[in-house]
Each structure stands twice: as C-alpha cells, then as structure tokens.
Tab-separated table of C-alpha atoms and ligand atoms in Angstrom:
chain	number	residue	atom	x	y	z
M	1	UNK	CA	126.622	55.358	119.236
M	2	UNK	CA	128.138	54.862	115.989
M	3	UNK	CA	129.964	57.992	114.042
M	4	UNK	CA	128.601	59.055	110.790
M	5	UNK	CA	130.942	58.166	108.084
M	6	UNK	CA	131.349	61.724	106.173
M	7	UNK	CA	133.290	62.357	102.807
M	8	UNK	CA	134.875	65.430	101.537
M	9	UNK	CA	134.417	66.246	97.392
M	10	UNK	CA	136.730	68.914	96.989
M	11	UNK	CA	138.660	68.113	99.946
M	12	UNK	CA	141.677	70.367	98.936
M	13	UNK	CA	139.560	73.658	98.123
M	14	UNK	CA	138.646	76.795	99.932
M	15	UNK	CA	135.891	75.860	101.629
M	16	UNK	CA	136.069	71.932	101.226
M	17	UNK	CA	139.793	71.956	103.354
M	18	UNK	CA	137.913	73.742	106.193
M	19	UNK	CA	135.116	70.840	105.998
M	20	UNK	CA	137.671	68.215	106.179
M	21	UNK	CA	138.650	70.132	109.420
M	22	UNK	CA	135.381	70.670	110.806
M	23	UNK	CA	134.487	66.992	110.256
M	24	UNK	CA	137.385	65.645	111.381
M	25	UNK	CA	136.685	67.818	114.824
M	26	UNK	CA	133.539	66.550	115.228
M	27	UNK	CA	132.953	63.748	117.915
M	28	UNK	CA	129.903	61.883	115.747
M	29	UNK	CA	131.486	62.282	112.630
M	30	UNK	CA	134.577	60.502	111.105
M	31	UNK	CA	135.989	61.386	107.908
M	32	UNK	CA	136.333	58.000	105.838
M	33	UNK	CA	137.265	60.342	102.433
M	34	UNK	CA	138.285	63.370	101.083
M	35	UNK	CA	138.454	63.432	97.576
M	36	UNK	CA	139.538	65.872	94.210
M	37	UNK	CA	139.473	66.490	91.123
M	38	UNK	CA	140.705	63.354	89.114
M	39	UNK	CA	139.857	61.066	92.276
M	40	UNK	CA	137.756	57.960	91.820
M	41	UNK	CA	134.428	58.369	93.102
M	42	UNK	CA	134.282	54.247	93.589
M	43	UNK	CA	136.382	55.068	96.738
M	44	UNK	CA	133.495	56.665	98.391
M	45	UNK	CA	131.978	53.371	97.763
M	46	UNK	CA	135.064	51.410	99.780
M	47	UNK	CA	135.418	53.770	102.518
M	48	UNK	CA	131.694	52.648	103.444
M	49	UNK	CA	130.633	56.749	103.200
M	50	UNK	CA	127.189	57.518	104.953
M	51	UNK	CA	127.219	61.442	104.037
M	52	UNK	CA	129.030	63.149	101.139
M	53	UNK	CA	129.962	66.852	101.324
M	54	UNK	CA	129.574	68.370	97.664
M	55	UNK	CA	132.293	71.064	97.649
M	56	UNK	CA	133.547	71.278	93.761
M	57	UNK	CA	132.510	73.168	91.349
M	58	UNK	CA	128.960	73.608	89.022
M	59	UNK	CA	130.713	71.518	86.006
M	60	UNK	CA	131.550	68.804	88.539
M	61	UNK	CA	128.644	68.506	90.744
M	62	UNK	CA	125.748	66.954	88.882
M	63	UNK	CA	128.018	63.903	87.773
M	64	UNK	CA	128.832	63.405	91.747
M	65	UNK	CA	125.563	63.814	92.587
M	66	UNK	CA	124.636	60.862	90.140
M	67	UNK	CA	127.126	58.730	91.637
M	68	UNK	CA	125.687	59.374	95.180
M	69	UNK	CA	122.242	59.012	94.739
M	70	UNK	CA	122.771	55.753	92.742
M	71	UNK	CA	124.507	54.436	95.400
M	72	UNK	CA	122.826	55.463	98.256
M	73	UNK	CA	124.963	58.060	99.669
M	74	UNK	CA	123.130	60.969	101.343
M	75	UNK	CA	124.946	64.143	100.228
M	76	UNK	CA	125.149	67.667	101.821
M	77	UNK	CA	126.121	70.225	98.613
M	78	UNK	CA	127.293	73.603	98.767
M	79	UNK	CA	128.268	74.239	95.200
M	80	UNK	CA	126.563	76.824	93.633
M	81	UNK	CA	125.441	76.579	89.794
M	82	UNK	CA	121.783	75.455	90.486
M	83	UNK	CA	119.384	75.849	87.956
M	84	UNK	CA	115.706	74.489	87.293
M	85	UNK	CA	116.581	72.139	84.786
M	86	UNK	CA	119.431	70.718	87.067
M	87	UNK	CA	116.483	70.591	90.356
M	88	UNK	CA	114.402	68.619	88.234
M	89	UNK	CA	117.491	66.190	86.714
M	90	UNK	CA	118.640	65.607	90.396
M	91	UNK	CA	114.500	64.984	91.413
M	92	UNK	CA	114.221	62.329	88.937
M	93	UNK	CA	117.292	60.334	89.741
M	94	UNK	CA	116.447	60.805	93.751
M	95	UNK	CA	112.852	59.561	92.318
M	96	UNK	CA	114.732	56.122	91.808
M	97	UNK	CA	116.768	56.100	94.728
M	98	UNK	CA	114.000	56.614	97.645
M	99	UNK	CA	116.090	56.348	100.447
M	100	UNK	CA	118.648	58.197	99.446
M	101	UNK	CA	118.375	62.611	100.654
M	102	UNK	CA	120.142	65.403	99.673
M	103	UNK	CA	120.135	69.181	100.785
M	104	UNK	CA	121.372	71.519	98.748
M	105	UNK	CA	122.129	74.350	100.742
M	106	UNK	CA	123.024	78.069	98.611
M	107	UNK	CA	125.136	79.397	102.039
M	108	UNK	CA	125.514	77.508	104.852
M	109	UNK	CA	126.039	80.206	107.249
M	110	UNK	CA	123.357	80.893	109.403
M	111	UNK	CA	123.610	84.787	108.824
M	112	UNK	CA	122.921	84.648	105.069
M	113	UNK	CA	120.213	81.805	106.059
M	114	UNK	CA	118.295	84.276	108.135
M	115	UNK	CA	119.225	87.123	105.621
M	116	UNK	CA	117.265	85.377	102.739
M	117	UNK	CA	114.193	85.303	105.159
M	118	UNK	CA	114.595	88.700	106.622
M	119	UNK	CA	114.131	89.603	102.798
M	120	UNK	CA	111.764	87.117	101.802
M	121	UNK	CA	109.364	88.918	104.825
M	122	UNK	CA	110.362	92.625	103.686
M	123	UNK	CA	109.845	92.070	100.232
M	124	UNK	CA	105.869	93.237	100.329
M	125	UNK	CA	106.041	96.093	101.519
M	126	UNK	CA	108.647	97.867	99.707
M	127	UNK	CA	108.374	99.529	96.083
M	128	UNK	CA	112.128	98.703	94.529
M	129	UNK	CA	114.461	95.830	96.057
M	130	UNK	CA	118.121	95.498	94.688
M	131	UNK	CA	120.731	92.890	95.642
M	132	UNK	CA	124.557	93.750	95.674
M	133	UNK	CA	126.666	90.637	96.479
M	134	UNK	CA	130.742	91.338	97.011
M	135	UNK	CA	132.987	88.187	97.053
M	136	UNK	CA	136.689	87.296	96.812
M	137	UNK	CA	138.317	87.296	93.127
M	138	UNK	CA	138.825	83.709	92.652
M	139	UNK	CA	135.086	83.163	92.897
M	140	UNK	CA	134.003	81.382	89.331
M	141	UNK	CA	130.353	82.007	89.133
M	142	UNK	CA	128.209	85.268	89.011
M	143	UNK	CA	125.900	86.290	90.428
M	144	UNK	CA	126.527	84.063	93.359
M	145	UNK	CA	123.988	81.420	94.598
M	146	UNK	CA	123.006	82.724	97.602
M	147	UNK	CA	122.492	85.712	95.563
M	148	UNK	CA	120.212	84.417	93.068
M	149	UNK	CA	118.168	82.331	95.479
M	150	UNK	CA	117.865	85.953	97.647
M	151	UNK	CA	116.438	87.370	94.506
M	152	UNK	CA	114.117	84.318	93.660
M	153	UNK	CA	112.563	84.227	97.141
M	154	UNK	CA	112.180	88.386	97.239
M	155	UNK	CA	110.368	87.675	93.470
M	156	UNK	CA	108.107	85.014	94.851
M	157	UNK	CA	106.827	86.872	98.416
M	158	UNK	CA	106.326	90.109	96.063
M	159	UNK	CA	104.356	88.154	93.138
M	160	UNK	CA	102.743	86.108	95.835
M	161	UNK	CA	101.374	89.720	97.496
M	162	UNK	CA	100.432	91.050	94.222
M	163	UNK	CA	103.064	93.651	94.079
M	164	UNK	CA	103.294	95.792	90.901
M	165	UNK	CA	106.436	95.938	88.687
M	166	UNK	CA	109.422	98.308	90.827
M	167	UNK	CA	109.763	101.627	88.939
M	168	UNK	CA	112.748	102.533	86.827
M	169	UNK	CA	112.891	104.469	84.688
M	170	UNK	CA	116.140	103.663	82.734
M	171	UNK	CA	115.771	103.664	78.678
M	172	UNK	CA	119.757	103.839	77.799
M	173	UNK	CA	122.403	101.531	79.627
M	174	UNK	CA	125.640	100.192	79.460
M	175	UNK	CA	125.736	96.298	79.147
M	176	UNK	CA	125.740	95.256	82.591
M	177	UNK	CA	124.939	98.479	84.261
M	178	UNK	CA	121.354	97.684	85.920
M	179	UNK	CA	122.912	93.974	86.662
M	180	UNK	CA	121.466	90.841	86.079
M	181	UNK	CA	117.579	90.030	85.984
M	182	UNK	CA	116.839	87.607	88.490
M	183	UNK	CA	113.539	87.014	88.426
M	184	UNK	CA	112.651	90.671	88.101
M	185	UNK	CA	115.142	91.583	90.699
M	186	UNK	CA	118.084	93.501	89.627
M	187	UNK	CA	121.603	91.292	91.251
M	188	UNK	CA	124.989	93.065	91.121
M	189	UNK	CA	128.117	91.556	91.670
M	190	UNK	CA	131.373	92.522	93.178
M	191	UNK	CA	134.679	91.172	92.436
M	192	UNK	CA	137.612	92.426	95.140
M	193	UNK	CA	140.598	90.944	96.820
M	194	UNK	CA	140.601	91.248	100.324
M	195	UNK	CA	136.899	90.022	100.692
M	196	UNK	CA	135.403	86.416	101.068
M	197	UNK	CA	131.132	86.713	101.077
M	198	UNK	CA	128.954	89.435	101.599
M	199	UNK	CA	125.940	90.491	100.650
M	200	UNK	CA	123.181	93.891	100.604
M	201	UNK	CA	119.840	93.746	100.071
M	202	UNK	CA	118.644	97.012	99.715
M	203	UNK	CA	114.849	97.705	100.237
M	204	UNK	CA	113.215	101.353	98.905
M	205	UNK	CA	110.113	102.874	99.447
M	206	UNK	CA	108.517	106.384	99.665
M	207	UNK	CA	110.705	108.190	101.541
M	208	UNK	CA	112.920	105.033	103.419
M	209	UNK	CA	115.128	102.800	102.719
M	210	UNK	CA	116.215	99.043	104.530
M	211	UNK	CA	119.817	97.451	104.064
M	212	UNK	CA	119.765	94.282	105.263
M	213	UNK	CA	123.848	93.060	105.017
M	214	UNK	CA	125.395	90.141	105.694
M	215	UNK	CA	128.918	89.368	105.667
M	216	UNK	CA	131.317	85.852	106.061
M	217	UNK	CA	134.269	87.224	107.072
M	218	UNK	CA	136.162	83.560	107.468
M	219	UNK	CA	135.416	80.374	105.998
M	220	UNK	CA	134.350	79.277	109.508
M	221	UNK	CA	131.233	80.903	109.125
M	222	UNK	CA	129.991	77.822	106.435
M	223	UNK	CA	130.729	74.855	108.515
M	224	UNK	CA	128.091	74.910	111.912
M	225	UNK	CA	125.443	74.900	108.937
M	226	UNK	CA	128.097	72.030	107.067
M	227	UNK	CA	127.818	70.015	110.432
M	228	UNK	CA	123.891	69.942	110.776
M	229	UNK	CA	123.189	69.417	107.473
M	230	UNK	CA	125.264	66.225	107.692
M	231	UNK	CA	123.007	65.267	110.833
M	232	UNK	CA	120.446	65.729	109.561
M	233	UNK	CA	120.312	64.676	106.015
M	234	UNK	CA	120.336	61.164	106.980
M	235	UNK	CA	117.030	60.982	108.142
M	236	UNK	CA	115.566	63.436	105.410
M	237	UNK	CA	115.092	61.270	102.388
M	238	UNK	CA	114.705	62.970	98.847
M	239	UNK	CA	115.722	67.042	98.116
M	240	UNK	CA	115.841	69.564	100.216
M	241	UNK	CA	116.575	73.117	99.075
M	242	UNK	CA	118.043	75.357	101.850
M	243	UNK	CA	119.592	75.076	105.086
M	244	UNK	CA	116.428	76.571	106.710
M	245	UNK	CA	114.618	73.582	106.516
M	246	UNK	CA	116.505	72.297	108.987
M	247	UNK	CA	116.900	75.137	111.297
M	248	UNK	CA	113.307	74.789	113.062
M	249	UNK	CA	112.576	78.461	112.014
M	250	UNK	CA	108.958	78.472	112.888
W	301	NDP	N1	126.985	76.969	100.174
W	301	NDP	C1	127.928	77.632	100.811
W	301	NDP	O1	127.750	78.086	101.956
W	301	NDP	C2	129.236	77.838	100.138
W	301	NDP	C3	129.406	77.418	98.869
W	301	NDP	N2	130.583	77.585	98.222
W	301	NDP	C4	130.663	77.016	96.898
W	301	NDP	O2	131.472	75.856	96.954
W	301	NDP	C5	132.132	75.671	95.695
W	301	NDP	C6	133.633	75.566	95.952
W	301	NDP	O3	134.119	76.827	96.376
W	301	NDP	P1	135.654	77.059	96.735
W	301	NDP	O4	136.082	76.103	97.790
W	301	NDP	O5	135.813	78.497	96.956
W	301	NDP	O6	136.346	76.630	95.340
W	301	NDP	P2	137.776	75.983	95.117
W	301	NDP	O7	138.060	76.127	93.670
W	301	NDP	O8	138.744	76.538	96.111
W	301	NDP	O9	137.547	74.455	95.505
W	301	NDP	C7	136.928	73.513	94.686
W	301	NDP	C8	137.761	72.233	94.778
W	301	NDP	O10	137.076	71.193	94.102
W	301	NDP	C9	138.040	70.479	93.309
W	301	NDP	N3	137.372	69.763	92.232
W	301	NDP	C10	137.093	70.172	90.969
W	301	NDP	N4	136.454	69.193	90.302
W	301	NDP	C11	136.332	68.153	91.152
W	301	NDP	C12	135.773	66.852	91.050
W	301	NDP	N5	135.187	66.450	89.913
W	301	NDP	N6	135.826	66.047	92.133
W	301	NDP	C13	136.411	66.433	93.271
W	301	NDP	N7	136.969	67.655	93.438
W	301	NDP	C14	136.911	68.497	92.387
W	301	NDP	C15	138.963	71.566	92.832
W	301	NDP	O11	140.167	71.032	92.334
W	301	NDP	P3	141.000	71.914	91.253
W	301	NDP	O12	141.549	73.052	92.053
W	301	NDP	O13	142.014	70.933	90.739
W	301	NDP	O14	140.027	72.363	90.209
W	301	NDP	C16	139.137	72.379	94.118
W	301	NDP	O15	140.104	71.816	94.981
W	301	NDP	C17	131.719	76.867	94.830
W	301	NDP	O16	130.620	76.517	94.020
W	301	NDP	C18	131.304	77.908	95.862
W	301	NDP	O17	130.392	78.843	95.353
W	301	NDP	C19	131.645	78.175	98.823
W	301	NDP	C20	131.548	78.646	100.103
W	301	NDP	C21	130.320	78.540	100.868
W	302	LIG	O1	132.239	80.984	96.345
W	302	LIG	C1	132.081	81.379	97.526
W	302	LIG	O2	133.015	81.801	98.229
W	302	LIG	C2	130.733	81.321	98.098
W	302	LIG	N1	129.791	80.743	97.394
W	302	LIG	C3	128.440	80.616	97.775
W	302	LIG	C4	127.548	81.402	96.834
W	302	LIG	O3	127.811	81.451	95.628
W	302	LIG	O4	126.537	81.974	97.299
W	302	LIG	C5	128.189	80.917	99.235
W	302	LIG	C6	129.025	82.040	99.773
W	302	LIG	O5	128.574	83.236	99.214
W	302	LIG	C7	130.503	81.825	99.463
C-alpha cells in the first residue's frame, strides 16, 4: 500500500517538531515537507503532499489554509485562533474545492477530547460551571482553544436543556477578575513556566461540586490524535470540527 504523503507547517515549532517526528515514525506516512515561516507554500505543491499538518500560528493559518484547499491538499490543523467568521471563510472556499477535507481539531489529545464531552454531558445538571485553563508562558493566545470550545459546548448542552442563567452575584470587579465571557461561561487563564496544557472544569451545585481536569504533561500527548486525523481526513471531504468525530465515540 502506498504511504500518505504528509507535510509539516510549522515544522520547527513546539508542537510542529514533534509532528515531524511522529510522522516521520509512522510506517504509512512519509514526510515529503516540513515547512516555516518565510517558506514557499508552492513546495507543498512539488513534494506531491496528500495531507498538510497546520501547526503555525492564528495570523498564519487562514492564508495556508487557502493555499490547501485551492489545491487540493487535505489538511489536519491544530492552531488555535478559530472564530465564526473564520468557520464560515474556510466553509466557503472548501464549498469550491469539494474534494478537498479538513479537520480542525482544538486539542488533539485524547484526554482533553473526552474532557470536552465529559463536560458537554455534566453541563445540565449543574447550577454554575467555570473553566480554568493553565499553559506554558510562551503560549500567544488567551483563553486557549480548547478552552473556548469547552466553554461553547458547556453553553450549548445548558441552553439546549433550558438551563437558567448561573448565579453571581458580583456588582464591582477588577478588569479581568471574573475572566472572559465565553458564551456565558466564565474562562480563566493561567500563564506559568514549568507547565505545558492543562485544564479544570469546575461544575457547582447545591451542596457539590465536580472537577473534571485534564493535563498534557509532554508534547507527546498531541500526536496519536495528529496521526488519525491524518488517516482519516483523506476520506472525509469538507470541515470537520473536533477530533471526536473521528474517534467512533458512540
Ligand atoms: N490542537 C492541539 O492539540 C494543539 C495546538 N497547538 C497550537 O498550535 C499552534 C503552534 O503552537 P506552538 O508549536 O506551541 O507554537 P510555536 O511558536 O512554537 O510554533 C509555531 C511555528 O510556526 C512557525 N510559523 C509562523 N508563521 C508561519 C507560516 N506562515 N508558515 C509556516 N510556519 C510558520 C513559527 O516560526 P517563527 O518561530 O519564526 O514564528 C514557529 O516555528 C498554536 O496555535 C497552539 O495553540 C499547540 C499544541 C497542541
Ligand atoms: O499552545 C498550546 O500549547 C496548546 N494549544 C492548544 C489550545 O490553545 O487549546 C491545545 C493545547 O492546549 C496546547
């Protein structure tokens, strides 16, 4: 059988050095590419790549995405920055390039996967939910993605069951103090060397409490979830919005 000829975007960074090594390692992949900043994306185009692996940054990623889709070029993404506007930019121009599929996945690690629908399945029955996400200092966006999609899931099962408004009763606050408003769900984020990605989501009602907590303690964690995505994107044609999709999940 023939390999799957995977690229690297952001083949030198954090997480996009540890793809190159986890596609490199695998025995139906081959890595034909891996690419930064200043790079020409034409040479994704002359290494004949099947599968891109979007590992930049949010100002970066919509302009590589472009490229891909126009050409054809399946792409697995990782980068965080996703907003509605940029869903619906990346639908249209998918819209005109039918066979082309992309999943954008907020954390490929299969313990924040199942995290987000541990939460998502809470979310009903509790009065207040709060999210607390930690991460390592050079991290450039807040909150983080897998953070705000946490949030927009919990908002969506709790509008969904008719829940009411969570109480608080706050009337004076420091800028920043309650966190950011996700959806209704108050995210707070944590800046602090010595950590990589973790994240709480803390549950209250009368009288209890639920932490669910995940934590990545090695870039390792990201790249089983990396690997199938790449399978499996292939044969997926158009978006796809979280690695969950593809875990058979029931
Ligand atoms: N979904 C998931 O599971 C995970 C997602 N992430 C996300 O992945 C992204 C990258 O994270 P991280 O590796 O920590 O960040 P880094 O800054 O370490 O890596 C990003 C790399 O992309 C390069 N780059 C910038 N612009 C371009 C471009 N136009 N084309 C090609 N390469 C480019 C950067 O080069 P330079 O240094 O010169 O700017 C850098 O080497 C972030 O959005 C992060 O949130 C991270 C971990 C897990
Ligand atoms: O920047 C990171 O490191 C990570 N980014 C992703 C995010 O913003 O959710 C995934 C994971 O948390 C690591």
């Amino acid at each position: 059988m023939s390999k799957l000829r995977v690229a690297v975007l952001g083949a030198q960074g954090r997480i996009g050095s540890e793809a190159v090594r986890a596609v490199e390692a695998a025995e139906d992949m081959e890595l034909v590419a891996g690419l930064g900043r200043g790079d020409k994306l034409e040479t994704l185009v002359e290494a004949g790549a099947q599968v891109v692996v979007e590992l930049t940054n949010p100002g970066a990623v919509m302009g590589n995405l472009d490229f891909c889709v126009r050409h054809g070029i399946h792409a697995v993404v990782g980068t965080t920055g996703w907003t509605d506007e940029r869903l619906a930019q990346l639908r249209t121009s998918l819209a005109a390039s039918p066979g082309a599929g992309v999943l954008i996945a907020p954390n490929f690690s299969i313990g924040a996967v199942l995290t987000m629908q541990f939460a998502q399945q809470a979310a009903r029955f509790f009065e207040s939910v709060e999210v607390v996400e930690l991460h390592h200092p050079k991290k450039a966006d807040a909150p983080s993605g897998t953070a705000a999609r946490t949030a927009q899931l919990i908002a969506k099962a709790r509008e969904e069951a008719g829940c009411a408004p969570q109480p608080d009763a706050t009337s004076t606050a420091l800028e920043g103090a309650r966190g950011a408003d996700v959806d209704g769900v108050p995210v707070h984020s944590v800046r602090l060397r010595g950590l990589l990605a973790h994240q709480e989501v803390l549950f209250g009602g009368e009288g209890e409490t639920l932490t669910i907590r995940h934590d990545s303690l090695h870039h390792s964690s990201f790249m089983p979830g990396i690997l199938l995505g790449v399978r499996r994107v292939v044969t997926t044609p158009g978006l796809t919005v979280g690695l969950e999709n593809f875990l058979d999940l029931g």
